Each structure stands twice: as structure tokens, then as C-alpha cells.
Amino acid sequence: MSELRDFKCPNCSGALEFDTKSQKLKCPYCDGTFDPEVFNEGTDFTVNNEEWNDDNIIVYSCRSCGGAIMADRDTAATSCPYCGNPVVMTSNVSGVFKPKKIIPFKLDKKQAKERYKKHLLNKYLLPDAFTSEAAIDEIKGVYVPYWLFDGRANARMWFDATRVRFYTEGDYDCTETSYYKLFRAGSVRFLDVPVDASSKIPDELTQSVEPYDNAESKDFNTSYLAGYVADKYDVDVAESRDIANSRISNSTSALFSSTTMGYDSVIPTSSSIAITEGNQEYVMYPMWLLNVDYNGKKYTFAMNGQTGKFVGDLPSDNGKLIKAMALVFFGITILGSLIQFILTRL
Amino acid sequence: MKKVLMILLISLMMLLSTNTLSAAGEHVVIKTEPEVISYEQLNELENDLIHIDQDYGISIYVIFDQSIDDLVAYADDFSARYFDNTNNVGLFINSQYYYVLAEGSASDVIEENIDNLWNDFLYYAQAASSPEDGYLFKAIQTFYQSCVRLINGEVYQSNVPGVVVATPYVNDFADLLSDSEELELNKKLLAYKNRYGLDAVIVTTNSTNGMYISDYTDDFYDYNGYGNDGIILVLDMGERDWWFSTKGKGITYFTDYGIDTIIDDMLDDLKSGRYYSAFNTFANDVEYFTQKGIEGSVIDYTPSKATFGIDNVVISAAIGLIGALITMGILKGQMRSVSRQYMAHNYVVNNSFMLTGASDLFVNRHVTRSRRPEPTRSSGGGGGYSGGSSTHTSSSGSSHGGHGGHF
């Protein structure tokens, strides 16, 4: 049994979608707009158990066009592949799966495509064919589930440091090395350290589009999901907490190390960083995912749906690379030889 | 080479009437009437000229004889018999003409200044009426002093009958050389002076009278009437020290490196007591160095010049390879934008960073000393020369180059 919800326009029964410009639900047919924070006109309906198949795939008929919609059991929001009618699996965003906050999309699909084109500019090694042949295979707005962790790190760190001074004494060159033992203790607080709670999207990708500004987050309402894809979390809190603590610990260590200025060498000898764990929160952050096919290979790009930060590794043209390296190598070799030749002739 | 000059004698005719032998010597023969020069004066002139002959290698003859008919034939015959020195100058006068015959390397300067020489001679000779007034004596003395100065490379100074200080170029106070060796060296250095205008002086002494050898050397040169350009070598046999000092053009021609080269050439002879040979080397080297200096290629230390070879290409290629790898790093880096994040700096709460404890404890101090490599100056070796000459100022206030050492 599965609880679903779709969003019909109260005026014309058209399928409502979240509009990034107005930050409201908008009817594409009658242009009616509705505040997602208070929109309760969605229609809840139930899909029968029998429709679950063995592979944890739920199949149901679109209430708008009758087409078969297939969804993963973790799916929290999707759209009908035939008519685009958005649907939210309410059972995946309620109870323990209900996010506390959500940052609504601020940038739409069109802007994501523009950022993608910009991303390809000034990349010398990009194969010429990539721009013309590579087609955007799929572009989707995804609400990525995140765990946010607060924490206070208490650090006690010890360092061995040296200061070196050179001077002359009569006919002697002297090197004076002074050795110090440094101690630093203190604390620093971290707020809303995000950890990607979905195993479906690579952590590298979600971490690369960071940071999100959690101050702009809204209380969760299923209406925000209308028109986007969302998954519920499938990585538990404990596992995510370790990732957050590791990042907190690394940052704390770096912050305290940076207070040891004025030495010629500083080597940490021992440290103890204790993290007092604070609140944790389940949230959804917006991200545009682009899949591009080129030469039979899939390239994934991601854009922060809030800030527009665009990331994605690009293929390199080895011919271009060799050409550039050869140019530099021979250029320097010939120029360097010429300069040395002239210098020896002076 | 002979230079013949003949000019009609005018005013001296008045003075001379009959031929009376007044006095006769090897260099000066005066037969005049009335007698205008005394026997004593004649002797003094004779002695002077003998010294000039020996010290400078210049033989000067003054023949004043009214009885000579064919002055030119007489002069030719005379020169064939007596002109056997490096430089020879003869002044022949009869009742009508005077005739100057110069031979040797300095004959050019005599020819150039013949009018000056004669005018000065005439200036005094015209006034002569008796031995007591000493005017003929003065005339002859002025003539040969001027000749010596000219041959020594000085500009002719009319009517300045200064005393020519005998400045021998070999001052062998320590008596390391025989008289004939001294004479030979002196001749050589005089020829050098005549040719290049620089004084090259050799001094040997058993003591520098308590002075630093450097000061002794500078002062010896400065206070003994040598010219503005020159080089002096002092050997202090007491301390077995040598010292070179240079002045004027000498500073330019004899660099620190050049001086070491000269002393290097001499050192074996000096150590084994072959002083004449050593000084001969000195004279030869000095002339050679001067010649080189005048040609514009002063002998100086030249750092071995770097040559272009395969090494330079290899170095360039190595830098090129590094450049190519850096290029690869930059270009490849442009293509990557996805990476795992290990820090959480973005999520630090503002002003939450608190340093509750900090101590910088000094533990100990360690000092390592290493002796600085001394700049080396080894005689004959390559290192230590910065090129050119280092100079200092002597007690007379003039600038000198040069340095010294031990042998």
C-alpha cells in the first residue's frame, strides 16, 4: 500500500508545478499561483499493494492520462513520463521520512542548461566534437535528501616548532635553530554540516556543489516537490554522522594549526579533538542533474539549485594535450637555448 | 737613421773672429776667438756629457770650430767615428753655419724641435763675451739638457734651464748587480721610457728604513722625479719582500693580475739569486704589457668564458619539460571540478572560534657554525681577481696601484 498525492489546480484541474521565479505553485494553463507553504488542495490517493512487484518497483496508472508510472520504493516525488503530471509519494515524506526543512529551487531548467554551456567555455582540452555532438540526455531537478549535523569541537593540540636565524660572527656563518613546544586549546562550533543521505547520487558530486545556505530553507511541505524528482534518505544517521564528524575534525585541526604563526616550521605532534554532537536535521536541497552522452559514455553534471554552482568532469582530447605540451616544450627549449647561446656570445 | 739639418748662421758671426783653441775634450770642442769659455767650465760640461752617455745611452757632442770649411763633410766624418750609442746628437758650428746631426730612436724629436734648440742656444751664446759671464757654458748646457729631456719623452720647454736630475732606472742599493749589469738594465729601461713614455724603476734595498714596503715603494717613485706614468719594483732583501707600485697609465697597464703574472715569471730567478735574469724578465714583461695596454688589450684576468654546448640545450629541454608538465597540470585541472570535500570550513559558526589555551614554550637552541670560505688570491692561480687594478693613495697624495708579496 502506498500513499500518493498529486496537485490539481483548484481553478481548472490542471497539473500544478513549482515555479522558481515566483517561488509558488503555478498552473501552466490558467496561470493561477498558490503559496506552497499553505497549499492543501493536493489529492491524496492510495495505490494497492498488488501493484508492488518483486523488484521494489511501484507501478501505477497516471490519474491524468492513464499512463503507467514506475517508481523506486525510495522515490518521494516524480512525474508521469507521458504527461508530466507531478506526483508525490506521501508515505516517503511523512513520519520519520518527513524532512524538517527544504530549500526550494531558485534556478530552473533553462538556467541549468545555460550554466552547462558556460561550463564548457574556455576548456582548451575539450574535444571539439563534444560541444556539437554531446547531447543532454536527461536533465532533472532533484531534491537530494541531506542530514545536517551541528557540533562543537573541543581541541587540544601540541606542536613542535622551530625558528631559524642566520648571522655571521667573524669568519663564521652561524645557523641558530630555536626549538619550541606549542600548545593550543579551544573550541569551535559548526552548524548544519550537510551529508548526502541518498546513496543513488555520488557523494563527490553532492559535496562539490556545496555549500547551500540553510538560512533560506523553508519548513517542508510536499507542495515544493511538485514537478521535481525526490528520493527519501537511504543512508542512516549514524553512518552520515561519521562523515560529518570527520570533516568537522579536519577543519578544527586546520583552524588551530593556523594560530601557530611566526615559526619556520610547525609539525603537529599530537592532538585530541572531541566533538560534542548537537542537533541533526533531515532536509532536502535542490540540485539539477544533467546526463550527457558523448562517444557512448555518460557524463554527469550537477548544479546547485540554490546558488547555481556548476560542476562536472569533462573529457580531455589527448591530441590537443600533446600538441599543447609539445608547443610549450619545444618553445622553451628553443628559446632557452637561443638565450643561452646569445649570452655565451656576449 | 740620420737627420741632417742645416740653417744659415747669422748673428753668431759677430762674436767670432779668429781661431783660437780654447779647450778640447771628447764631447765638447770649442775653438773661438776671443775666449768665451774657461777650461773649468769645459771640464764640467764634459763630465756631464760622459754621465749622460753612460746613464741614458745618449751621446751628445758640441763642436764649435770656426776653422771648419765643409761643415757637412766634417760632421759626417765625425759621426762615423764617434756615433756608437743608442742615441747620438751632434751640434756642429763653424763661422757660417750650424749643423745638427741626430741618430737613433730619438732623432725624430730632435728634428721636430731643432728650431727651439737652436734658438735657446743662440739666446745665451749671443750674449757671450768672456768666460766669466758663462753664457756659452749656459748655452751648451741648455742644449744638451733639452736634448736629454726631449729624448726622455718630455715636451720641449723653451728657456727653462732646469737641472736635469739624473734618475737612473736601476737603484741597486743592495748591490745585487754588477756595474755592467746595472748599465745594461738601465739602458733597456731608458729605451722603454723613450719608446712608451713610462718610467720602469727597479730598486733593491736591504732595509726600508722601518717603513712599510708599500709606503717605501710609493714614496721612492713619488719623490725621485719620475714621471706621472710608470711602474716601480722594490726588493727588500732584508725581509725578502717584493712590492710593485704603479702610477698613472701604469695603473691601467699593470693590473693586479698582470703584476702577479710578472712576479710569477721572476720568482724562480729571485729565489735562486739570479737577479739580473729576474730584472731582465721584468724589463721584457713591462715592455710587453705596456705594448698590449697601448694596443687596447690590457693583460688582465678574464674568467673562463662560458661556451655554448649540448649542456645548454639539455638545460633548456629540462625547463621545457617542467613547463610542459605544468601546462598539462593547468589544462587537466580545468577539466576537473568534482572532488570529495574533507573540510567543513563553510559551516563554522561566526565568532565561535575560541582559543582557551595557548602556550609557546621555548625548549632549546642550537647553533651550528661553519667557516666562511675565504676569497683566495694565489699567485698565478685563476681565482680572486675582479679584473683591473686596486688602487690606494700614497703619502704624496697621488694614486697608486700595485701590491706585493714574499719570495
PDB file of C-alpha atoms in Angstrom, chain B residues 171-177 203-211 213 216 220 234-241 275 407:
ATOM      1  CA  ASN B 171     118.770  51.686  -7.970  1.00  0.00           C
ATOM      2  CA  ASP B 172     120.770  48.759  -6.718  1.00  0.00           C
ATOM      3  CA  PHE B 173     121.274  49.738  -3.092  1.00  0.00           C
ATOM      4  CA  ALA B 174     121.534  46.101  -2.043  1.00  0.00           C
ATOM      5  CA  ASP B 175     124.264  45.648  -4.629  1.00  0.00           C
ATOM      6  CA  LEU B 176     122.784  42.584  -6.277  1.00  0.00           C
ATOM      7  CA  LEU B 177     124.017  43.536  -9.726  1.00  0.00           C
ATOM      8  CA  VAL B 203     115.037  49.331  -6.524  1.00  0.00           C
ATOM      9  CA  THR B 204     116.906  46.845  -4.391  1.00  0.00           C
ATOM     10  CA  THR B 205     117.488  47.591  -0.733  1.00  0.00           C
ATOM     11  CA  ASN B 206     118.468  45.812   2.433  1.00  0.00           C
ATOM     12  CA  SER B 207     116.043  47.803   4.524  1.00  0.00           C
ATOM     13  CA  THR B 208     113.011  50.007   4.042  1.00  0.00           C
ATOM     14  CA  ASN B 209     114.140  52.158   6.978  1.00  0.00           C
ATOM     15  CA  GLY B 210     111.291  50.993   9.162  1.00  0.00           C
ATOM     16  CA  MET B 211     108.667  51.978   6.641  1.00  0.00           C
ATOM     17  CA  ILE B 213     107.390  48.390   1.997  1.00  0.00           C
ATOM     18  CA  TYR B 216     108.591  52.974   0.765  1.00  0.00           C
ATOM     19  CA  PHE B 220     110.528  56.218  -3.791  1.00  0.00           C
ATOM     20  CA  VAL B 234     111.174  47.258  -4.832  1.00  0.00           C
ATOM     21  CA  LEU B 235     113.001  44.210  -3.488  1.00  0.00           C
ATOM     22  CA  ASP B 236     113.597  44.342   0.241  1.00  0.00           C
ATOM     23  CA  MET B 237     116.385  41.819   0.710  1.00  0.00           C
ATOM     24  CA  GLY B 238     116.149  42.135   4.491  1.00  0.00           C
ATOM     25  CA  GLU B 239     112.619  40.765   4.633  1.00  0.00           C
ATOM     26  CA  ARG B 240     112.776  39.111   1.224  1.00  0.00           C
ATOM     27  CA  ASP B 241     109.641  41.032   0.264  1.00  0.00           C
ATOM     28  CA  TYR B 275     118.730  38.763 -10.040  1.00  0.00           C
ATOM     29  CA  PHE B 407     109.953  35.464  -2.141  1.00  0.00           C
TER      30      PHE B 407
END
